[in-house]
mmCIF file of N, CA and C and ligand atoms in Angstrom:
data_model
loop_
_atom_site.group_PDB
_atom_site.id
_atom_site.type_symbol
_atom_site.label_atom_id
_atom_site.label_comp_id
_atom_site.label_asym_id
_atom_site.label_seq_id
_atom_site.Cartn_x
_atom_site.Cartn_y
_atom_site.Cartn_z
ATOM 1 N N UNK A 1 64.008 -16.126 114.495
ATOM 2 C CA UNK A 1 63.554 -14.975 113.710
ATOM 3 C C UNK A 1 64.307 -14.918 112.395
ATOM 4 N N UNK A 2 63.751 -14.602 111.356
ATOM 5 C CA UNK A 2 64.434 -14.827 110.067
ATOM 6 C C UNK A 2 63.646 -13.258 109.611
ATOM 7 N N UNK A 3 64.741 -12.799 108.157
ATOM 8 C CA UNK A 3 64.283 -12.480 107.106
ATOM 9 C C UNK A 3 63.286 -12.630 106.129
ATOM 10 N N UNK A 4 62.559 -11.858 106.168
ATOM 11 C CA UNK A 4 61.107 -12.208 104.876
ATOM 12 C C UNK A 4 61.918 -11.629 103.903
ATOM 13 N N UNK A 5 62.238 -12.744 102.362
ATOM 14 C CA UNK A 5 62.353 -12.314 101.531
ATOM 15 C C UNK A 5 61.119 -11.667 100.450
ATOM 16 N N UNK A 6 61.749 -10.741 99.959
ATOM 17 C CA UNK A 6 60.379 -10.032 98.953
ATOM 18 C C UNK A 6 59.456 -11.015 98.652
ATOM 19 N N UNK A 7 59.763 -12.529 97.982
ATOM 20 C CA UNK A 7 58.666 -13.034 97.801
ATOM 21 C C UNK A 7 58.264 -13.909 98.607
ATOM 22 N N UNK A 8 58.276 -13.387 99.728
ATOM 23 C CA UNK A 8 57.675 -14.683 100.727
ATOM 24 C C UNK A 8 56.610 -13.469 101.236
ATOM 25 N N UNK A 9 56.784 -11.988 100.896
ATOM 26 C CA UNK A 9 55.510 -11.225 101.385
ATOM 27 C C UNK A 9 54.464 -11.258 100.323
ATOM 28 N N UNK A 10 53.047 -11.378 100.740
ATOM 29 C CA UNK A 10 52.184 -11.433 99.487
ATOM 30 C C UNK A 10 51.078 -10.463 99.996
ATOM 31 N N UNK A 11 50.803 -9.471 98.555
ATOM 32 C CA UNK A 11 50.135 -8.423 98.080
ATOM 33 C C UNK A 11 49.627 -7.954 99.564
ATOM 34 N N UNK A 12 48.768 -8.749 100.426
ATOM 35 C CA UNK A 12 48.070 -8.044 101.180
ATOM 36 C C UNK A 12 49.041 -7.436 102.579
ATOM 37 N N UNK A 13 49.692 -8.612 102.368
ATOM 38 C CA UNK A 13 50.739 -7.843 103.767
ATOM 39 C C UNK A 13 51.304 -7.033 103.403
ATOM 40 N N UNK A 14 51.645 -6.760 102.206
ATOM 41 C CA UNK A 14 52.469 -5.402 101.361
ATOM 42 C C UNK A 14 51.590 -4.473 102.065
ATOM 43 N N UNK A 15 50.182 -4.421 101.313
ATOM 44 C CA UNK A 15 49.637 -3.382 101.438
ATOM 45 C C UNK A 15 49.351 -2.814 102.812
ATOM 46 N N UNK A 16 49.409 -4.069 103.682
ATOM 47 C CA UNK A 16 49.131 -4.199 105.329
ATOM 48 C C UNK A 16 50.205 -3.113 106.003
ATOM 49 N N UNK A 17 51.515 -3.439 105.244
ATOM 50 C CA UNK A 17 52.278 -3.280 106.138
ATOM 51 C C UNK A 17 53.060 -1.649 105.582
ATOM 52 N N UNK A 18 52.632 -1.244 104.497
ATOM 53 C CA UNK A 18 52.647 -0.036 103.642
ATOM 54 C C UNK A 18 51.960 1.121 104.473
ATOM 55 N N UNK A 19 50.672 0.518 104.914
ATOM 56 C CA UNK A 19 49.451 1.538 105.121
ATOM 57 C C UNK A 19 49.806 1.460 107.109
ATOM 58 N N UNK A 20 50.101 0.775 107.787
ATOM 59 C CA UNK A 20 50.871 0.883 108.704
ATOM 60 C C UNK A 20 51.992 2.099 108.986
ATOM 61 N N UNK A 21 53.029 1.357 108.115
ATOM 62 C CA UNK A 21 54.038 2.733 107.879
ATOM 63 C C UNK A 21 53.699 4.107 107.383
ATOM 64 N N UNK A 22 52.862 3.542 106.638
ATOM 65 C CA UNK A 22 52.466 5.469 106.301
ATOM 66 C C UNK A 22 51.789 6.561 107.417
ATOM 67 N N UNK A 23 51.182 5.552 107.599
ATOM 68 C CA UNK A 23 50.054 6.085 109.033
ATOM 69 C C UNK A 23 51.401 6.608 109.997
ATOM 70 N N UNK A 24 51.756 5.593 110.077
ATOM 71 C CA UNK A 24 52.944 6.148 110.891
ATOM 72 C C UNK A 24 53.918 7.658 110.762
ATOM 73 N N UNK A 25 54.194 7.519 109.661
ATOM 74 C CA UNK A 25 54.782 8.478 109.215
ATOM 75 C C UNK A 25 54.489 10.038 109.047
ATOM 76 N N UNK A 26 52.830 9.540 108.967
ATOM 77 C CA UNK A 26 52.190 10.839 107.965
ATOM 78 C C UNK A 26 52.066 11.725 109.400
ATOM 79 N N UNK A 27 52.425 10.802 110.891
ATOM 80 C CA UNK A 27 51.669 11.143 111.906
ATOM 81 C C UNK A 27 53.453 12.333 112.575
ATOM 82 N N UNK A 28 54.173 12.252 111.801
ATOM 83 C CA UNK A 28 55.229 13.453 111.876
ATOM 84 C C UNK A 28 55.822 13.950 111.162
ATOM 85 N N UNK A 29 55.321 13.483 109.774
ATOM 86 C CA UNK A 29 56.058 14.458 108.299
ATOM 87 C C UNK A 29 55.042 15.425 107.724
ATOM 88 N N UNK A 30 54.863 16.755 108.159
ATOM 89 C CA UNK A 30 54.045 17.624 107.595
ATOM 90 C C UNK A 30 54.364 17.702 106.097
ATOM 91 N N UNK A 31 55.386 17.056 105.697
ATOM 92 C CA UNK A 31 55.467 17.264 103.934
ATOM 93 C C UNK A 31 54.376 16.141 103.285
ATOM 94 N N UNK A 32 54.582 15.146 103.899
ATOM 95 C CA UNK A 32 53.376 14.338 103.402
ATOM 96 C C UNK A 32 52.382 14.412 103.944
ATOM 97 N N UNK A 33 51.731 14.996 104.991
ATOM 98 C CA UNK A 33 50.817 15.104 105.218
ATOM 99 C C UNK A 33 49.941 16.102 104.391
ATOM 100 N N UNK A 34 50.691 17.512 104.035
ATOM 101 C CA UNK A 34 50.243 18.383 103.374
ATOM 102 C C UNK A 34 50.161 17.220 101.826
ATOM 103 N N UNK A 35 50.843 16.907 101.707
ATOM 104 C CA UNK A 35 50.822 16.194 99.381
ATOM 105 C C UNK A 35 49.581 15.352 100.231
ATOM 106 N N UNK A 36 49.074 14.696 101.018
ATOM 107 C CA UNK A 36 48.164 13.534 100.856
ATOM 108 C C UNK A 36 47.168 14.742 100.792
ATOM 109 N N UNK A 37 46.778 15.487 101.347
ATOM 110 C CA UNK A 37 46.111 16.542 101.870
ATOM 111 C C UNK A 37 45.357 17.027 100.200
ATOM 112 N N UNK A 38 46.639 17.646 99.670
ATOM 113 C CA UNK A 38 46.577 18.044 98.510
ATOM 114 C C UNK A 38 45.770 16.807 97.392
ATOM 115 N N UNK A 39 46.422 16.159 97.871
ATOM 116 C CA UNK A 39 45.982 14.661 96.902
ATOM 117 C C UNK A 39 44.377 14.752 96.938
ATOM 118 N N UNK A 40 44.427 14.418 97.922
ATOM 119 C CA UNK A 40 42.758 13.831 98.474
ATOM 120 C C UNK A 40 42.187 14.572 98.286
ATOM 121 N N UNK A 41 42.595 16.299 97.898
ATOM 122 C CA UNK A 41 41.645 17.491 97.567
ATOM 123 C C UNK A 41 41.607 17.274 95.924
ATOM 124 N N UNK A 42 42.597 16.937 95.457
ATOM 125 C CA UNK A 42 42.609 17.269 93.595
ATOM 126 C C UNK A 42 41.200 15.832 93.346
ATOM 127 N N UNK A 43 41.552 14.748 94.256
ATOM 128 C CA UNK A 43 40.628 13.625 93.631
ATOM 129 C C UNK A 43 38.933 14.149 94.348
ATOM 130 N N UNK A 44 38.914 14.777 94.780
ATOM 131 C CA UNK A 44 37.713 15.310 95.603
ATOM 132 C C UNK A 44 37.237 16.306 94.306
ATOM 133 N N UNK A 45 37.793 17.567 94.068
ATOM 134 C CA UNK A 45 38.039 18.722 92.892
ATOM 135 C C UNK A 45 37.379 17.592 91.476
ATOM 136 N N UNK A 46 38.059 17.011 91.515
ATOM 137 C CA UNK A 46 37.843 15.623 90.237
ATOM 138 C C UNK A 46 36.722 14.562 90.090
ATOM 139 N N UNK A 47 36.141 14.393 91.150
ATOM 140 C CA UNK A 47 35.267 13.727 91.173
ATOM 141 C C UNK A 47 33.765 14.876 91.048
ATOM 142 N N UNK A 48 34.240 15.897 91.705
ATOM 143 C CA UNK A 48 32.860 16.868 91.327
ATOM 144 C C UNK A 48 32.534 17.334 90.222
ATOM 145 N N UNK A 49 33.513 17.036 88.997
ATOM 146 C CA UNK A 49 33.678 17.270 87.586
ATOM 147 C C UNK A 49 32.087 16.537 86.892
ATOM 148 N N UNK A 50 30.975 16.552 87.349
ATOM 149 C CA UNK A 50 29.700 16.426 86.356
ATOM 150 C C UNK A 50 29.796 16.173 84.973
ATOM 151 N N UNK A 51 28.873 15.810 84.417
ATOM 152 C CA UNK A 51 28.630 16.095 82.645
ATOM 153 C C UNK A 51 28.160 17.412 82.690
ATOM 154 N N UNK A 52 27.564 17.587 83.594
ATOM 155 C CA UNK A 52 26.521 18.955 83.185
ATOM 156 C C UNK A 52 27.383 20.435 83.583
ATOM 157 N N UNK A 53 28.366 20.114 84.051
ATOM 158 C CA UNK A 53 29.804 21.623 84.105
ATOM 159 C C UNK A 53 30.207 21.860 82.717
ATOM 160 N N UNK A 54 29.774 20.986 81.845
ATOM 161 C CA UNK A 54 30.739 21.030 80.072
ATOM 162 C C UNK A 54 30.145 22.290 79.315
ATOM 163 N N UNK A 55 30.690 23.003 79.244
ATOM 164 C CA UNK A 55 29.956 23.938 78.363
ATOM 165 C C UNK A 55 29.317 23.267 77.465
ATOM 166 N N UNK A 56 27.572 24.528 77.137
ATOM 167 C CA UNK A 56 27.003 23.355 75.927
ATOM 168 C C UNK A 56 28.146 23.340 74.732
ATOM 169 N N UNK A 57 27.483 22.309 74.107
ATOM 170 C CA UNK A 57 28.085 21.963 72.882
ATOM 171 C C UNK A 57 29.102 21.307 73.211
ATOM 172 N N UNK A 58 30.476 21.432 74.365
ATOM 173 C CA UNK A 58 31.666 20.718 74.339
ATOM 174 C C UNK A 58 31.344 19.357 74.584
ATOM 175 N N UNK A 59 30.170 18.538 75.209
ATOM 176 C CA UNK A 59 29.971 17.347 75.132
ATOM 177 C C UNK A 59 30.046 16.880 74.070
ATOM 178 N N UNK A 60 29.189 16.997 73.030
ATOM 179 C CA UNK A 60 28.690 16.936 71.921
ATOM 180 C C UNK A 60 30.205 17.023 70.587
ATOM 181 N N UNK A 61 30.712 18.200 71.015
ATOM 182 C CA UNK A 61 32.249 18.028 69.956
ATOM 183 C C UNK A 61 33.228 16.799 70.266
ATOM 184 N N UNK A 62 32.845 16.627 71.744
ATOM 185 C CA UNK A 62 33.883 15.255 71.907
ATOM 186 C C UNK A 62 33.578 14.001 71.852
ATOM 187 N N UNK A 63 32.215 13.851 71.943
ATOM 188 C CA UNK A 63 31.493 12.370 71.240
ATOM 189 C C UNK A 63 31.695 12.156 70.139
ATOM 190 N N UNK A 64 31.573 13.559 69.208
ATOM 191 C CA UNK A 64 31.865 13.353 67.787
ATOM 192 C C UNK A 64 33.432 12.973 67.676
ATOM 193 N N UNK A 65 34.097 13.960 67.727
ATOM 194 C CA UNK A 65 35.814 13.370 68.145
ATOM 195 C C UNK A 65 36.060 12.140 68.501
ATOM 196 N N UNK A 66 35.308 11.849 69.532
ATOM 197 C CA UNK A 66 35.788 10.197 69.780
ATOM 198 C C UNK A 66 35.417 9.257 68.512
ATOM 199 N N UNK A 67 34.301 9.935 68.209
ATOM 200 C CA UNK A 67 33.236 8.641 66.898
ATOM 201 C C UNK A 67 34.184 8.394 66.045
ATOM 202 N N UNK A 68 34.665 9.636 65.452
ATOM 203 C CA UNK A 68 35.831 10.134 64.445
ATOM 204 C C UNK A 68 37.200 8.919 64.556
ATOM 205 N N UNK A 69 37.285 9.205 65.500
ATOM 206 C CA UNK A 69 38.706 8.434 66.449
ATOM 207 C C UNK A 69 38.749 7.199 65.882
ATOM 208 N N UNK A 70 37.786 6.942 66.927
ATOM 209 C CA UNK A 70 37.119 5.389 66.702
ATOM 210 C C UNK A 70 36.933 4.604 65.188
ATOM 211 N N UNK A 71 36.696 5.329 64.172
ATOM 212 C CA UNK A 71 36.198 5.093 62.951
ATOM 213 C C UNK A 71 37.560 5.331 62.050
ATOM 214 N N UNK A 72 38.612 5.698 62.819
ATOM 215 C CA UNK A 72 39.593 6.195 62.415
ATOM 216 C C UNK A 72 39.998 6.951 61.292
ATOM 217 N N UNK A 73 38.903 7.753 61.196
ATOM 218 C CA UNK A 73 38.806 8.698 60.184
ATOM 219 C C UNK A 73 39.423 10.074 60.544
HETATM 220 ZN ZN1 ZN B 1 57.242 12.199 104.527
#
């Protein structure tokens, strides 16, 4: 039995072995359970963000803004 040095683990076992431990974890730390909780609600909150919630006109001022930007004027 040996030591895995950092680079003898690659990306997927990271992530393998990350999402393991967390699971683990999340399954008796009510502090992270509540922040993932929270998390997964703000990106939920965020994703329901439409074009069509923009007040009129605020689309329209920030296309121009960007054009502006862009044109670096
Ligand atoms: Zn925790």
């Amino acid at each position: 039995m040996s030591v895995a040095r950092p680079q003898d683990i690659v990306c997927k076992e990271l992530v393998e072995l990350l999402t393991d431990f967390l699971e683990q974890h999340l399954v008796w730390c009510p502090g992270c359970s509540e922040y993932l909780r929270q998390f997964r609600a703000t990106i939920g909150a965020t994703r329901k963000l439409a074009e069509e919630d923009l007040p009129e006109g605020v689309k329209e001022n920030l296309l121009d803004a960007f054009r502006h930007w862009r044109h670096g004027s």
